[in-house]
PDB file of C-alpha atoms in Angstrom:
ATOM      1  CA  UNK A   1      24.322 105.830  31.110  1.00 42.00           C
ATOM      2  CA  UNK A   2      23.466 109.132  32.732  1.00 43.00           C
ATOM      3  CA  UNK A   3      25.493 112.222  31.885  1.00 46.00           C
ATOM      4  CA  UNK A   4      26.748 112.393  35.460  1.00 54.00           C
ATOM      5  CA  UNK A   5      28.503 109.050  34.916  1.00 83.00           C
ATOM      6  CA  UNK A   6      30.929 110.546  32.371  1.00 94.00           C
ATOM      7  CA  UNK A   7      34.349 111.765  33.451  1.00 95.00           C
ATOM      8  CA  UNK A   8      35.535 114.692  31.274  1.00 96.00           C
ATOM      9  CA  UNK A   9      39.090 114.364  29.947  1.00 96.00           C
ATOM     10  CA  UNK A  10      40.893 117.627  29.252  1.00 94.00           C
ATOM     11  CA  UNK A  11      43.658 116.086  27.110  1.00 95.00           C
ATOM     12  CA  UNK A  12      42.954 112.629  25.706  1.00 96.00           C
ATOM     13  CA  UNK A  13      46.581 111.914  24.724  1.00 95.00           C
ATOM     14  CA  UNK A  14      47.963 112.818  28.159  1.00 93.00           C
ATOM     15  CA  UNK A  15      45.180 110.804  29.790  1.00 94.00           C
ATOM     16  CA  UNK A  16      45.788 107.638  27.752  1.00 96.00           C
ATOM     17  CA  UNK A  17      49.595 107.572  28.069  1.00 94.00           C
ATOM     18  CA  UNK A  18      50.782 104.511  29.987  1.00 94.00           C
ATOM     19  CA  UNK A  19      49.728 100.861  30.462  1.00 96.00           C
ATOM     20  CA  UNK A  20      46.156  99.587  30.659  1.00 97.00           C
ATOM     21  CA  UNK A  21      44.698  96.151  31.424  1.00 98.00           C
ATOM     22  CA  UNK A  22      42.185  95.217  28.737  1.00 98.00           C
ATOM     23  CA  UNK A  23      39.157  92.916  28.940  1.00 98.00           C
ATOM     24  CA  UNK A  24      36.999  92.624  25.805  1.00 98.00           C
ATOM     25  CA  UNK A  25      33.890  90.614  25.083  1.00 98.00           C
ATOM     26  CA  UNK A  26      32.899  89.914  21.504  1.00 97.00           C
ATOM     27  CA  UNK A  27      29.301  88.907  20.912  1.00 97.00           C
ATOM     28  CA  UNK A  28      28.019  87.718  17.562  1.00 96.00           C
ATOM     29  CA  UNK A  29      24.355  88.716  17.724  1.00 96.00           C
ATOM     30  CA  UNK A  30      23.469  86.564  14.687  1.00 93.00           C
ATOM     31  CA  UNK A  31      24.869  83.288  16.070  1.00 94.00           C
ATOM     32  CA  UNK A  32      24.761  84.075  19.795  1.00 94.00           C
ATOM     33  CA  UNK A  33      28.426  83.091  20.132  1.00 96.00           C
ATOM     34  CA  UNK A  34      30.744  84.929  22.512  1.00 96.00           C
ATOM     35  CA  UNK A  35      34.477  85.490  22.506  1.00 97.00           C
ATOM     36  CA  UNK A  36      36.867  87.084  24.984  1.00 98.00           C
ATOM     37  CA  UNK A  37      40.131  89.011  24.724  1.00 98.00           C
ATOM     38  CA  UNK A  38      42.357  89.648  27.729  1.00 98.00           C
ATOM     39  CA  UNK A  39      45.607  91.557  27.561  1.00 98.00           C
ATOM     40  CA  UNK A  40      47.415  94.872  27.813  1.00 97.00           C
ATOM     41  CA  UNK A  41      47.367  98.126  25.870  1.00 97.00           C
ATOM     42  CA  UNK A  42      50.403 100.370  26.048  1.00 96.00           C
ATOM     43  CA  UNK A  43      50.210 103.987  24.876  1.00 96.00           C
ATOM     44  CA  UNK A  44      53.827 105.102  24.371  1.00 95.00           C
ATOM     45  CA  UNK A  45      55.538 108.053  22.660  1.00 93.00           C
ATOM     46  CA  UNK A  46      55.925 107.771  18.886  1.00 91.00           C
ATOM     47  CA  UNK A  47      59.305 106.366  17.833  1.00 84.00           C
ATOM     48  CA  UNK A  48      59.959 109.322  15.515  1.00 82.00           C
ATOM     49  CA  UNK A  49      59.579 111.741  18.427  1.00 79.00           C
ATOM     50  CA  UNK A  50      56.480 113.334  16.906  1.00 82.00           C
ATOM     51  CA  UNK A  51      53.400 114.394  18.814  1.00 90.00           C
ATOM     52  CA  UNK A  52      50.995 111.596  19.536  1.00 95.00           C
ATOM     53  CA  UNK A  53      51.033 108.074  20.938  1.00 96.00           C
ATOM     54  CA  UNK A  54      51.645 104.594  19.627  1.00 96.00           C
ATOM     55  CA  UNK A  55      48.884 102.246  20.829  1.00 97.00           C
ATOM     56  CA  UNK A  56      49.972  98.606  21.024  1.00 97.00           C
ATOM     57  CA  UNK A  57      47.527  95.994  22.258  1.00 98.00           C
ATOM     58  CA  UNK A  58      48.523  92.386  22.876  1.00 98.00           C
ATOM     59  CA  UNK A  59      46.916  89.459  24.616  1.00 98.00           C
ATOM     60  CA  UNK A  60      44.959  86.260  24.191  1.00 98.00           C
ATOM     61  CA  UNK A  61      41.719  85.923  22.218  1.00 98.00           C
ATOM     62  CA  UNK A  62      39.390  82.977  22.865  1.00 98.00           C
ATOM     63  CA  UNK A  63      36.733  82.233  20.233  1.00 95.00           C
ATOM     64  CA  UNK A  64      34.737  79.010  19.820  1.00 90.00           C
ATOM     65  CA  UNK A  65      36.987  77.262  22.332  1.00 91.00           C
ATOM     66  CA  UNK A  66      40.208  78.141  20.489  1.00 96.00           C
ATOM     67  CA  UNK A  67      42.729  80.411  22.202  1.00 98.00           C
ATOM     68  CA  UNK A  68      45.286  82.364  20.177  1.00 97.00           C
ATOM     69  CA  UNK A  69      47.567  85.373  20.575  1.00 98.00           C
ATOM     70  CA  UNK A  70      46.208  88.636  19.182  1.00 98.00           C
ATOM     71  CA  UNK A  71      47.637  92.118  18.790  1.00 98.00           C
ATOM     72  CA  UNK A  72      47.030  95.391  17.018  1.00 96.00           C
ATOM     73  CA  UNK A  73      48.759  98.717  16.633  1.00 97.00           C
ATOM     74  CA  UNK A  74      47.164 102.147  16.170  1.00 97.00           C
ATOM     75  CA  UNK A  75      48.415 105.729  16.156  1.00 97.00           C
ATOM     76  CA  UNK A  76      46.719 108.371  18.296  1.00 97.00           C
ATOM     77  CA  UNK A  77      47.717 111.722  16.787  1.00 97.00           C
ATOM     78  CA  UNK A  78      46.807 115.249  17.925  1.00 96.00           C
ATOM     79  CA  UNK A  79      43.313 116.254  16.779  1.00 96.00           C
ATOM     80  CA  UNK A  80      41.982 119.459  15.248  1.00 94.00           C
ATOM     81  CA  UNK A  81      41.117 120.915  18.668  1.00 92.00           C
ATOM     82  CA  UNK A  82      43.184 120.852  21.866  1.00 88.00           C
ATOM     83  CA  UNK A  83      42.742 117.657  23.852  1.00 88.00           C
ATOM     84  CA  UNK A  84      41.360 115.591  20.936  1.00 96.00           C
ATOM     85  CA  UNK A  85      42.914 112.889  18.757  1.00 97.00           C
ATOM     86  CA  UNK A  86      42.855 111.450  15.244  1.00 97.00           C
ATOM     87  CA  UNK A  87      43.136 107.676  15.478  1.00 98.00           C
ATOM     88  CA  UNK A  88      44.833 105.942  12.543  1.00 97.00           C
ATOM     89  CA  UNK A  89      45.578 102.358  11.620  1.00 96.00           C
ATOM     90  CA  UNK A  90      49.233 101.238  11.673  1.00 94.00           C
ATOM     91  CA  UNK A  91      49.453 101.825   7.904  1.00 95.00           C
ATOM     92  CA  UNK A  92      48.340 105.448   8.348  1.00 93.00           C
ATOM     93  CA  UNK A  93      44.737 105.097   7.126  1.00 95.00           C
ATOM     94  CA  UNK A  94      42.171 107.117   9.122  1.00 96.00           C
ATOM     95  CA  UNK A  95      40.147 105.115  11.656  1.00 97.00           C
ATOM     96  CA  UNK A  96      38.182 107.639  13.732  1.00 97.00           C
ATOM     97  CA  UNK A  97      38.439 110.824  15.791  1.00 97.00           C
ATOM     98  CA  UNK A  98      38.341 110.844  19.577  1.00 98.00           C
ATOM     99  CA  UNK A  99      37.118 113.665  21.805  1.00 97.00           C
ATOM    100  CA  UNK A 100      36.563 112.831  25.472  1.00 96.00           C
ATOM    101  CA  UNK A 101      36.349 116.440  26.686  1.00 96.00           C
ATOM    102  CA  UNK A 102      32.774 115.665  27.815  1.00 96.00           C
ATOM    103  CA  UNK A 103      33.753 112.141  28.891  1.00 96.00           C
ATOM    104  CA  UNK A 104      31.752 110.607  26.040  1.00 97.00           C
ATOM    105  CA  UNK A 105      32.235 110.333  22.269  1.00 97.00           C
ATOM    106  CA  UNK A 106      30.611 108.466  19.364  1.00 98.00           C
ATOM    107  CA  UNK A 107      32.538 107.792  16.146  1.00 97.00           C
ATOM    108  CA  UNK A 108      31.658 106.022  12.904  1.00 96.00           C
ATOM    109  CA  UNK A 109      34.039 104.110  10.638  1.00 95.00           C
ATOM    110  CA  UNK A 110      32.655 102.798   7.338  1.00 94.00           C
ATOM    111  CA  UNK A 111      34.584  99.725   6.119  1.00 90.00           C
ATOM    112  CA  UNK A 112      33.504  98.278   2.762  1.00 88.00           C
ATOM    113  CA  UNK A 113      29.864  97.227   3.271  1.00 92.00           C
ATOM    114  CA  UNK A 114      30.127  97.343   7.068  1.00 94.00           C
ATOM    115  CA  UNK A 115      29.673 100.204   9.515  1.00 95.00           C
ATOM    116  CA  UNK A 116      31.607 100.348  12.761  1.00 96.00           C
ATOM    117  CA  UNK A 117      30.069 102.666  15.370  1.00 97.00           C
ATOM    118  CA  UNK A 118      32.190 103.213  18.455  1.00 97.00           C
ATOM    119  CA  UNK A 119      31.018 104.680  21.752  1.00 98.00           C
ATOM    120  CA  UNK A 120      33.810 105.836  24.061  1.00 98.00           C
ATOM    121  CA  UNK A 121      33.188 106.588  27.727  1.00 97.00           C
ATOM    122  CA  UNK A 122      35.654 107.829  30.338  1.00 97.00           C
ATOM    123  CA  UNK A 123      34.398 106.408  33.637  1.00 96.00           C
ATOM    124  CA  UNK A 124      37.020 107.970  35.915  1.00 94.00           C
ATOM    125  CA  UNK A 125      40.737 108.754  35.936  1.00 92.00           C
ATOM    126  CA  UNK A 126      41.706 105.064  35.752  1.00 95.00           C
ATOM    127  CA  UNK A 127      38.888 103.424  33.766  1.00 96.00           C
ATOM    128  CA  UNK A 128      37.347 103.856  30.329  1.00 97.00           C
ATOM    129  CA  UNK A 129      35.225 101.755  28.003  1.00 98.00           C
ATOM    130  CA  UNK A 130      34.614 101.350  24.301  1.00 98.00           C
ATOM    131  CA  UNK A 131      31.597  99.668  22.744  1.00 98.00           C
ATOM    132  CA  UNK A 132      31.842  98.974  19.015  1.00 98.00           C
ATOM    133  CA  UNK A 133      28.747  97.874  17.131  1.00 97.00           C
ATOM    134  CA  UNK A 134      29.645  96.315  13.779  1.00 96.00           C
ATOM    135  CA  UNK A 135      26.857  95.866  11.278  1.00 95.00           C
ATOM    136  CA  UNK A 136      26.810  94.795   7.675  1.00 93.00           C
ATOM    137  CA  UNK A 137      25.619  92.107   5.281  1.00 92.00           C
ATOM    138  CA  UNK A 138      27.631  89.384   7.051  1.00 87.00           C
ATOM    139  CA  UNK A 139      28.297  90.983  10.457  1.00 92.00           C
ATOM    140  CA  UNK A 140      26.246  91.777  13.544  1.00 96.00           C
ATOM    141  CA  UNK A 141      28.733  92.147  16.380  1.00 97.00           C
ATOM    142  CA  UNK A 142      29.115  94.018  19.656  1.00 98.00           C
ATOM    143  CA  UNK A 143      32.629  94.422  21.047  1.00 98.00           C
ATOM    144  CA  UNK A 144      32.798  95.821  24.595  1.00 98.00           C
ATOM    145  CA  UNK A 145      36.233  96.703  25.948  1.00 98.00           C
ATOM    146  CA  UNK A 146      37.018  97.771  29.494  1.00 98.00           C
ATOM    147  CA  UNK A 147      40.350  99.477  30.177  1.00 98.00           C
ATOM    148  CA  UNK A 148      41.821  99.797  33.671  1.00 98.00           C
ATOM    149  CA  UNK A 149      45.048 101.700  34.287  1.00 97.00           C
ATOM    150  CA  UNK A 150      47.698  99.330  35.592  1.00 94.00           C
ATOM    151  CA  UNK A 151      48.629  99.980  39.233  1.00 85.00           C
ATOM    152  CA  UNK A 152      51.630 102.262  39.509  1.00 76.00           C
ATOM    153  CA  UNK A 153      50.903 103.919  36.172  1.00 70.00           C
ATOM    154  CA  UNK A 154      50.048 107.518  36.923  1.00 57.00           C
ATOM    155  CA  UNK A 155      48.441 110.085  34.690  1.00 52.00           C
ATOM    156  CA  UNK A 156      51.156 112.384  33.289  1.00 48.00           C
ATOM    157  CA  UNK A 157      50.820 116.057  34.256  1.00 42.00           C
ATOM    158  CA  UNK A 158      48.794 118.146  31.814  1.00 36.00           C
TER     159      UNK A 158
END
């Protein structure tokens, strides 16, 4: 993707706040099998009133012909520099940092013997994408997620 295709985000938390439609493909490069997740991600204020956002994703995951509900929760907390974020799992463990001030960011997350490498791209005000490559002794996956702001959800003022 050419640099001109990135959309710089001044404040990632303000940008993400609201509801997003989510479409994710999961490809197992070892087996050639594909899966698909379709749902919604809501970035809402933290319940304790602190700075940051609660990320809650819910939808339907189809894998090997079986369809089942799936969800996950993350925290997006203010980062070390203005406009950036520390992303944490629901139990508070660090996941990765996020800095979209250039419109593009790469983050690594080691997990046991596996390495998760995430590439984040802001495409425009209402669309962004993540591509996670997961490699390890028993994993060779690519997860591509497209986010589209739900109609009627506006970007909060900066």
